[in-house]
mmCIF file of C-alpha atoms in Angstrom:
data_model
loop_
_atom_site.group_PDB
_atom_site.id
_atom_site.type_symbol
_atom_site.label_atom_id
_atom_site.label_comp_id
_atom_site.label_asym_id
_atom_site.label_seq_id
_atom_site.Cartn_x
_atom_site.Cartn_y
_atom_site.Cartn_z
ATOM 1 C CA GLU A 33 1.719 60.975 -16.024
ATOM 2 C CA GLU A 34 3.659 62.254 -13.161
ATOM 3 C CA PHE A 35 1.443 61.747 -10.358
ATOM 4 C CA GLY A 36 0.796 58.003 -11.673
ATOM 5 C CA ALA A 37 4.628 57.330 -11.466
ATOM 6 C CA ASP A 38 4.657 58.618 -8.071
ATOM 7 C CA LEU A 39 2.117 56.230 -6.866
ATOM 8 C CA ILE A 40 4.095 53.300 -8.172
ATOM 9 C CA ARG A 41 7.044 54.206 -6.287
ATOM 10 C CA VAL A 42 4.875 54.056 -3.175
ATOM 11 C CA GLN A 43 6.399 51.502 -0.784
ATOM 12 C CA HIS A 44 4.517 48.376 -0.687
ATOM 13 C CA HIS A 45 4.247 48.115 3.059
ATOM 14 C CA HIS A 46 3.929 51.714 3.195
ATOM 15 C CA ALA A 47 0.787 51.443 0.970
ATOM 16 C CA HIS A 48 -0.739 48.777 3.183
ATOM 17 C CA ILE A 49 -0.769 50.944 6.032
ATOM 18 C CA ALA A 50 -1.996 53.762 4.204
ATOM 19 C CA SER A 51 -4.942 51.987 2.950
ATOM 20 C CA LEU A 52 -5.742 51.442 6.424
ATOM 21 C CA MET A 53 -5.076 54.825 7.382
ATOM 22 C CA ALA A 54 -7.295 56.145 4.453
ATOM 23 C CA GLU A 55 -9.885 53.913 5.334
ATOM 24 C CA GLN A 56 -10.190 54.511 8.976
ATOM 25 C CA HIS A 57 -9.153 58.270 8.873
ATOM 26 C CA VAL A 58 -6.300 58.599 10.641
ATOM 27 C CA ASP A 59 -3.216 60.546 9.805
ATOM 28 C CA GLU A 60 -0.799 58.948 12.338
ATOM 29 C CA ILE A 61 -0.632 55.035 13.322
ATOM 30 C CA ILE A 62 2.243 52.607 14.586
ATOM 31 C CA GLY A 63 1.560 50.042 11.410
ATOM 32 C CA ILE A 64 2.174 46.285 11.461
ATOM 33 C CA SER A 65 2.561 45.691 7.870
ATOM 34 C CA SER A 66 2.499 41.574 7.830
ATOM 35 C CA ASP A 67 2.474 39.511 4.668
ATOM 36 C CA GLY A 68 4.266 37.287 2.096
ATOM 37 C CA VAL A 69 6.904 39.450 0.214
ATOM 38 C CA GLY A 70 7.556 42.856 -0.958
ATOM 39 C CA TYR A 71 10.552 44.546 -1.637
ATOM 40 C CA GLY A 72 11.816 46.705 1.077
ATOM 41 C CA THR A 73 14.305 49.936 1.148
ATOM 42 C CA ASP A 74 17.123 47.755 2.177
ATOM 43 C CA GLY A 75 17.487 45.647 -0.852
ATOM 44 C CA SER A 76 15.928 42.828 0.789
ATOM 45 C CA VAL A 77 12.311 41.061 1.074
ATOM 46 C CA TRP A 78 10.094 42.584 3.731
ATOM 47 C CA GLY A 79 6.733 41.289 5.509
ATOM 48 C CA GLY A 80 6.917 41.410 9.021
ATOM 49 C CA GLU A 81 7.271 45.289 9.269
ATOM 50 C CA ILE A 82 6.288 47.842 12.189
ATOM 51 C CA LEU A 83 5.856 51.107 10.515
ATOM 52 C CA TYR A 84 5.624 54.642 12.194
ATOM 53 C CA CYS A 85 3.264 56.479 9.614
ATOM 54 C CA LYS A 86 2.345 59.983 9.638
ATOM 55 C CA ASP A 87 0.236 61.303 6.533
ATOM 56 C CA ALA A 88 2.128 60.550 3.217
ATOM 57 C CA GLU A 89 5.584 59.779 5.287
ATOM 58 C CA TYR A 90 6.821 56.594 6.969
ATOM 59 C CA ARG A 91 9.789 55.289 9.203
ATOM 60 C CA ARG A 92 10.601 51.793 10.029
ATOM 61 C CA LEU A 93 10.983 50.960 13.445
ATOM 62 C CA GLY A 94 11.182 47.423 13.506
ATOM 63 C CA HIS A 95 10.575 43.682 11.950
ATOM 64 C CA LEU A 96 10.588 40.209 12.405
ATOM 65 C CA GLN A 97 13.850 38.454 12.399
ATOM 66 C CA SER A 98 15.579 38.291 8.695
ATOM 67 C CA HIS A 99 15.890 34.723 7.323
ATOM 68 C CA PRO A 100 17.730 33.080 4.208
ATOM 69 C CA MET A 101 15.595 31.751 1.728
ATOM 70 C CA ALA A 102 17.647 28.948 0.027
ATOM 71 C CA GLY A 103 17.081 29.183 -3.931
ATOM 72 C CA GLY A 104 14.815 32.546 -3.531
ATOM 73 C CA ASP A 105 11.852 31.899 -4.607
ATOM 74 C CA THR A 106 12.002 28.375 -4.616
ATOM 75 C CA ALA A 107 11.689 28.548 -0.839
ATOM 76 C CA VAL A 108 8.294 29.927 -1.411
ATOM 77 C CA TYR A 109 7.183 27.168 -3.543
ATOM 78 C CA TYR A 110 9.042 24.516 -1.058
ATOM 79 C CA PRO A 111 8.615 25.847 2.220
ATOM 80 C CA ALA A 112 10.873 23.143 3.947
ATOM 81 C CA ARG A 113 13.459 25.142 2.755
ATOM 82 C CA MET A 114 12.722 28.128 4.682
ATOM 83 C CA VAL A 115 12.917 25.583 7.815
ATOM 84 C CA ALA A 116 16.235 24.764 6.682
ATOM 85 C CA GLY A 117 17.093 28.750 6.653
ATOM 86 C CA ILE A 118 15.745 29.625 9.834
ATOM 87 C CA LEU A 119 17.060 26.632 11.672
ATOM 88 C CA SER A 120 20.568 27.388 10.347
ATOM 89 C CA ARG A 121 20.658 30.360 12.591
ATOM 90 C CA ILE A 122 20.529 28.100 15.559
ATOM 91 C CA TYR A 123 22.152 24.244 14.417
ATOM 92 C CA ALA A 124 25.404 23.581 12.922
ATOM 93 C CA GLY A 125 25.138 21.963 9.500
ATOM 94 C CA ASP A 126 25.640 17.970 10.611
ATOM 95 C CA GLU A 127 22.913 18.428 13.410
ATOM 96 C CA LEU A 128 20.541 20.692 11.124
ATOM 97 C CA GLU A 129 20.986 17.905 8.678
ATOM 98 C CA LYS A 130 19.783 15.039 11.010
ATOM 99 C CA ILE A 131 16.811 17.380 12.046
ATOM 100 C CA LEU A 132 15.787 18.005 8.516
ATOM 101 C CA LYS A 133 15.979 14.233 7.199
ATOM 102 C CA LYS A 134 14.237 12.971 10.244
ATOM 103 C CA HIS A 135 11.463 15.865 10.457
ATOM 104 C CA LEU A 136 11.016 17.231 6.752
ATOM 105 C CA LEU A 137 12.293 14.801 4.288
ATOM 106 C CA PRO A 138 8.897 14.923 2.670
ATOM 107 C CA GLY A 139 9.799 18.401 2.042
ATOM 108 C CA PHE A 140 12.719 17.896 -0.123
ATOM 109 C CA ARG A 141 13.116 16.149 -3.512
ATOM 110 C CA SER A 142 15.704 13.655 -1.720
ATOM 111 C CA SER A 143 18.116 13.346 1.138
ATOM 112 C CA MET A 144 20.609 14.701 -1.607
ATOM 113 C CA GLU A 145 18.697 17.875 -1.930
ATOM 114 C CA ILE A 146 18.861 18.364 2.049
ATOM 115 C CA VAL A 147 22.595 18.523 1.613
ATOM 116 C CA LEU A 148 22.721 20.717 -1.244
ATOM 117 C CA VAL A 149 20.691 23.119 0.252
ATOM 118 C CA LEU A 150 22.930 23.209 3.354
ATOM 119 C CA ARG A 151 25.949 24.062 1.108
ATOM 120 C CA GLN A 152 23.874 27.111 -0.072
ATOM 121 C CA LEU A 153 23.244 28.322 3.061
ATOM 122 C CA GLU A 154 26.632 27.862 4.429
ATOM 123 C CA ASN A 155 27.889 29.546 0.960
ATOM 124 C CA GLU A 156 25.628 31.973 0.706
ATOM 125 C CA PHE A 157 24.942 30.883 -2.812
ATOM 126 C CA ASN A 158 21.672 32.093 -4.404
ATOM 127 C CA ILE A 159 20.159 33.413 -1.181
ATOM 128 C CA THR A 160 17.670 35.904 -0.647
ATOM 129 C CA TYR A 161 17.056 37.447 2.951
ATOM 130 C CA THR A 162 13.264 38.089 4.244
ATOM 131 C CA THR A 163 11.549 39.434 7.130
ATOM 132 C CA SER A 164 8.092 37.693 5.863
ATOM 133 C CA THR A 165 5.550 36.808 8.113
ATOM 134 C CA GLY A 166 4.103 34.905 5.639
ATOM 135 C CA ARG A 167 7.359 32.733 5.295
ATOM 136 C CA ILE A 168 7.649 31.876 8.953
ATOM 137 C CA LEU A 169 3.906 30.595 8.945
ATOM 138 C CA ASP A 170 4.777 28.502 5.812
ATOM 139 C CA ALA A 171 7.761 26.931 7.834
ATOM 140 C CA ILE A 172 5.766 26.287 10.705
ATOM 141 C CA SER A 173 3.055 24.513 8.503
ATOM 142 C CA ALA A 174 5.955 22.268 6.663
ATOM 143 C CA VAL A 175 7.260 21.306 10.119
ATOM 144 C CA LEU A 176 3.682 20.205 10.828
ATOM 145 C CA GLY A 177 3.758 18.396 7.605
ATOM 146 C CA ALA A 178 0.456 20.289 6.537
ATOM 147 C CA CYS A 179 2.035 21.480 3.223
ATOM 148 C CA TYR A 180 5.157 20.636 1.858
ATOM 149 C CA LYS A 181 4.386 22.630 -1.548
ATOM 150 C CA ARG A 182 2.620 25.467 -2.419
ATOM 151 C CA THR A 183 0.367 24.992 -5.331
ATOM 152 C CA TYR A 184 -1.550 28.187 -4.899
ATOM 153 C CA GLU A 185 -0.875 31.762 -3.361
ATOM 154 C CA GLY A 186 -1.230 31.167 0.493
ATOM 155 C CA GLU A 187 -1.677 27.416 0.463
ATOM 156 C CA PRO A 188 0.781 26.768 3.327
ATOM 157 C CA ALA A 189 -0.337 29.492 5.529
ATOM 158 C CA MET A 190 -4.047 28.584 4.825
ATOM 159 C CA LYS A 191 -3.600 24.957 5.731
ATOM 160 C CA LEU A 192 -1.579 26.042 8.753
ATOM 161 C CA GLU A 193 -4.558 28.208 9.962
ATOM 162 C CA GLY A 194 -7.014 25.063 9.252
ATOM 163 C CA LEU A 195 -4.877 22.975 11.416
ATOM 164 C CA ALA A 196 -4.727 25.512 14.128
ATOM 165 C CA SER A 197 -8.540 25.735 14.231
ATOM 166 C CA ARG A 198 -8.946 22.397 15.326
ATOM 167 C CA GLY A 199 -6.396 23.228 18.556
ATOM 168 C CA LYS A 200 -5.759 25.372 21.461
ATOM 169 C CA PRO A 201 -2.955 27.510 22.201
ATOM 170 C CA LEU A 202 -1.738 25.499 25.007
ATOM 171 C CA MET A 203 2.179 26.025 24.838
ATOM 172 C CA LYS A 204 3.705 28.787 25.866
ATOM 173 C CA ILE A 205 6.227 29.799 22.808
ATOM 174 C CA PRO A 206 9.134 31.999 24.254
ATOM 175 C CA ILE A 207 9.439 35.560 22.395
ATOM 176 C CA THR A 208 12.410 37.438 22.452
ATOM 177 C CA ILE A 209 12.795 40.864 20.990
ATOM 178 C CA LYS A 210 16.074 43.035 20.820
ATOM 179 C CA LYS A 211 17.314 46.357 19.192
ATOM 180 C CA GLU A 212 19.833 45.831 16.294
ATOM 181 C CA ASN A 213 20.954 49.216 14.817
ATOM 182 C CA GLY A 214 18.250 51.030 15.973
ATOM 183 C CA LEU A 215 15.507 48.688 15.126
ATOM 184 C CA TYR A 216 13.157 46.427 17.180
ATOM 185 C CA VAL A 217 13.553 42.790 15.754
ATOM 186 C CA ALA A 218 11.789 39.914 16.949
ATOM 187 C CA ASP A 219 13.440 36.352 17.119
ATOM 188 C CA THR A 220 10.872 34.032 14.980
ATOM 189 C CA SER A 221 13.381 31.180 14.921
ATOM 190 C CA GLU A 222 12.432 30.361 18.491
ATOM 191 C CA ILE A 223 8.940 29.815 17.243
ATOM 192 C CA VAL A 224 10.127 27.143 14.688
ATOM 193 C CA ASP A 225 12.651 25.640 16.792
ATOM 194 C CA THR A 226 10.026 25.000 19.492
ATOM 195 C CA VAL A 227 7.512 23.478 17.189
ATOM 196 C CA ILE A 228 9.918 21.127 15.785
ATOM 197 C CA LYS A 229 11.320 20.032 19.179
ATOM 198 C CA HIS A 230 7.700 18.872 20.175
ATOM 199 C CA VAL A 231 6.229 17.826 16.977
ATOM 200 C CA ASP A 232 6.449 14.105 18.053
ATOM 201 C CA THR A 233 5.061 14.800 21.636
ATOM 202 C CA VAL A 234 2.331 17.445 21.387
ATOM 203 C CA LYS A 235 -0.672 17.523 19.070
ATOM 204 C CA LYS A 236 -0.164 19.153 15.848
ATOM 205 C CA GLU A 237 -3.274 20.867 16.205
ATOM 206 C CA ASP A 238 -1.946 22.595 19.362
ATOM 207 C CA LEU A 239 1.094 23.033 18.344
ATOM 208 C CA ALA A 240 -0.076 25.102 15.045
ATOM 209 C CA ALA A 241 -2.329 26.963 17.292
ATOM 210 C CA SER A 242 0.661 27.986 19.977
ATOM 211 C CA ALA A 243 2.389 28.720 16.922
ATOM 212 C CA GLN A 244 0.224 31.188 15.071
ATOM 213 C CA ILE A 245 -0.259 32.886 18.668
ATOM 214 C CA ALA A 246 3.378 33.282 19.033
ATOM 215 C CA VAL A 247 3.725 35.202 15.765
ATOM 216 C CA ALA A 248 1.066 37.448 16.774
ATOM 217 C CA GLN A 249 2.687 37.920 20.019
ATOM 218 C CA CYS A 250 6.267 38.820 18.341
ATOM 219 C CA LEU A 251 4.371 41.408 16.072
ATOM 220 C CA ALA A 252 2.172 43.199 18.764
ATOM 221 C CA GLU A 253 4.759 43.202 21.206
ATOM 222 C CA THR A 254 7.306 44.850 18.588
ATOM 223 C CA ALA A 255 4.501 47.366 17.675
ATOM 224 C CA ILE A 256 4.024 48.418 21.432
ATOM 225 C CA ARG A 257 7.483 49.082 22.076
ATOM 226 C CA SER A 258 7.216 51.202 19.106
ATOM 227 C CA ALA A 259 4.008 52.817 20.160
ATOM 228 C CA ASN A 260 5.957 53.689 23.746
ATOM 229 C CA ASP A 261 8.744 55.090 22.136
ATOM 230 C CA THR A 262 6.870 57.181 19.539
ATOM 231 C CA GLY A 263 3.908 58.575 21.735
ATOM 232 C CA VAL A 264 1.410 57.071 19.042
ATOM 233 C CA GLU A 265 -1.912 55.988 20.553
ATOM 234 C CA THR A 266 -3.247 53.894 17.569
ATOM 235 C CA ILE A 267 -1.851 50.489 16.478
ATOM 236 C CA GLY A 268 -2.993 48.934 13.059
ATOM 237 C CA LEU A 269 -2.803 45.630 11.065
ATOM 238 C CA SER A 270 -2.829 45.529 7.149
ATOM 239 C CA GLY A 271 -1.450 42.922 4.602
ATOM 240 C CA GLY A 272 -2.355 39.567 3.451
ATOM 241 C CA VAL A 273 -1.750 37.974 7.221
ATOM 242 C CA ALA A 274 -4.581 39.941 8.664
ATOM 243 C CA TYR A 275 -6.955 37.530 6.489
ATOM 244 C CA ASN A 276 -5.895 35.310 9.729
ATOM 245 C CA ASN A 277 -8.698 35.891 12.560
ATOM 246 C CA ALA A 278 -6.256 33.945 15.169
ATOM 247 C CA ILE A 279 -3.660 36.179 14.778
ATOM 248 C CA VAL A 280 -5.570 39.138 14.385
ATOM 249 C CA GLY A 281 -7.582 38.470 17.259
ATOM 250 C CA GLU A 282 -4.358 37.968 19.524
ATOM 251 C CA ILE A 283 -2.835 41.062 18.552
ATOM 252 C CA LYS A 284 -5.941 42.872 18.922
ATOM 253 C CA ARG A 285 -6.190 41.315 22.394
ATOM 254 C CA ILE A 286 -2.523 42.539 23.608
ATOM 255 C CA VAL A 287 -2.812 45.960 21.991
ATOM 256 C CA ASN A 288 -6.346 46.457 23.707
ATOM 257 C CA LYS A 289 -4.713 45.498 27.315
ATOM 258 C CA GLU A 290 -2.090 47.728 27.058
ATOM 259 C CA GLY A 291 -4.125 50.840 26.402
ATOM 260 C CA TYR A 292 -3.832 51.431 22.892
ATOM 261 C CA MET A 293 -6.509 51.346 20.216
ATOM 262 C CA PHE A 294 -6.411 48.796 17.464
ATOM 263 C CA LEU A 295 -7.373 49.214 13.985
ATOM 264 C CA THR A 296 -7.493 46.889 11.042
ATOM 265 C CA GLN A 297 -9.183 46.885 7.683
ATOM 266 C CA THR A 298 -13.131 46.528 7.273
ATOM 267 C CA LYS A 299 -14.111 47.651 3.932
ATOM 268 C CA ALA A 300 -10.700 47.696 1.620
ATOM 269 C CA PRO A 301 -9.025 44.419 1.240
ATOM 270 C CA CYS A 302 -5.948 43.841 3.739
ATOM 271 C CA GLY A 303 -3.768 42.225 1.169
ATOM 272 C CA ASP A 304 -2.745 43.419 -2.319
ATOM 273 C CA GLY A 305 -6.212 44.316 -3.640
ATOM 274 C CA GLY A 306 -5.810 47.337 -1.015
ATOM 275 C CA ILE A 307 -2.695 48.457 -1.968
ATOM 276 C CA SER A 308 -3.934 51.246 -4.759
ATOM 277 C CA LEU A 309 -6.147 52.810 -2.051
ATOM 278 C CA GLY A 310 -2.754 53.458 0.279
ATOM 279 C CA GLN A 311 -0.846 54.519 -3.222
ATOM 280 C CA CYS A 312 -3.890 56.991 -3.578
ATOM 281 C CA TYR A 313 -3.713 58.372 -0.086
ATOM 282 C CA VAL A 314 0.116 58.905 -0.191
ATOM 283 C CA GLY A 315 0.063 60.648 -3.599
ATOM 284 C CA GLN A 316 -3.030 62.663 -2.564
ATOM 285 C CA ARG A 317 -0.492 63.881 0.405
ATOM 286 C CA THR A 318 2.530 64.200 -1.432
#
C-alpha cells in the first residue's frame, strides 16, 4: 500500500519523461513533457515543460509561457477564451475586444460574452494559469477557424494538425526565449499574435503549418539551452503532443542538428497511457 501511494504521488510530467527513460533505458535526460494539462508543483497547470531527470529525481529547467485561462476548464472546451487570455498580454482591453469580435466571434456565444471574458481577465476573476502546449495549439486552431468548440479530447489540436498537413511552413514566426526566476521561458504569445495578424492574407493551411513549427522550435530551443547548461547529451519528448508528427519531426531535426541524441517513445504510449510506466520506473528507484 505504501508503494502504491508513492506511485500516485509521482508528478504527472515527471512520469511522462520517466516512462520514456524506462522504455529507452537511459538514466539521465533533458525531457520535454508536452501535453494538455497536469497540475504542477507550483499550483498552476503545466503542459509545456523542460525537465532535467536523473533516475527517480527531476528538476524543472524551463517551460512555455504561462497564460490565463478565463473560466478555467471552460477555456479547454471553448479555445477562443484561450486566445483572449494569450493576447491580453499584448493588447489593451478595447483593442483586444475589436480583434476578438473581428476574428473570433463564432468562438463565443455572443459579443457580450467577449466583453465578460475580458472583464474576467482584467479582474483576474476565475482565472487559472497554464503553460500547456495543448492550449496553445487549441488557440491557434480557433484563430484559424478549425475548431471553436471541443467535443472530444484533443479535437482542436488534431483539427489544426489536419489543416497544417495540407500546407507548408512558409512563414518564419519569431521565437523569444528569456530567463525568469532561474527558468527558461519561451514566449508563445508571439506565435498566436502572428497568426491572427496574417489570418486574412495568408493561406490558413500554411499558417497552421508555420505555427506548429514555431511551437516545436520553442520547445526544442528551450530544451537545448537546458542541455547546454547541464551537460546532458540526450533530449527526449513525451506527452500527448508527441503524437503530432510534424512537431516531433521538427524537434528531432533541431536537436540532432545541435549534436544531441533525440528520443521519443515507440512502444509505450506518449500520452497519459504511458504515465503508469513512468510511475513504476520512479517507484522502483525511490
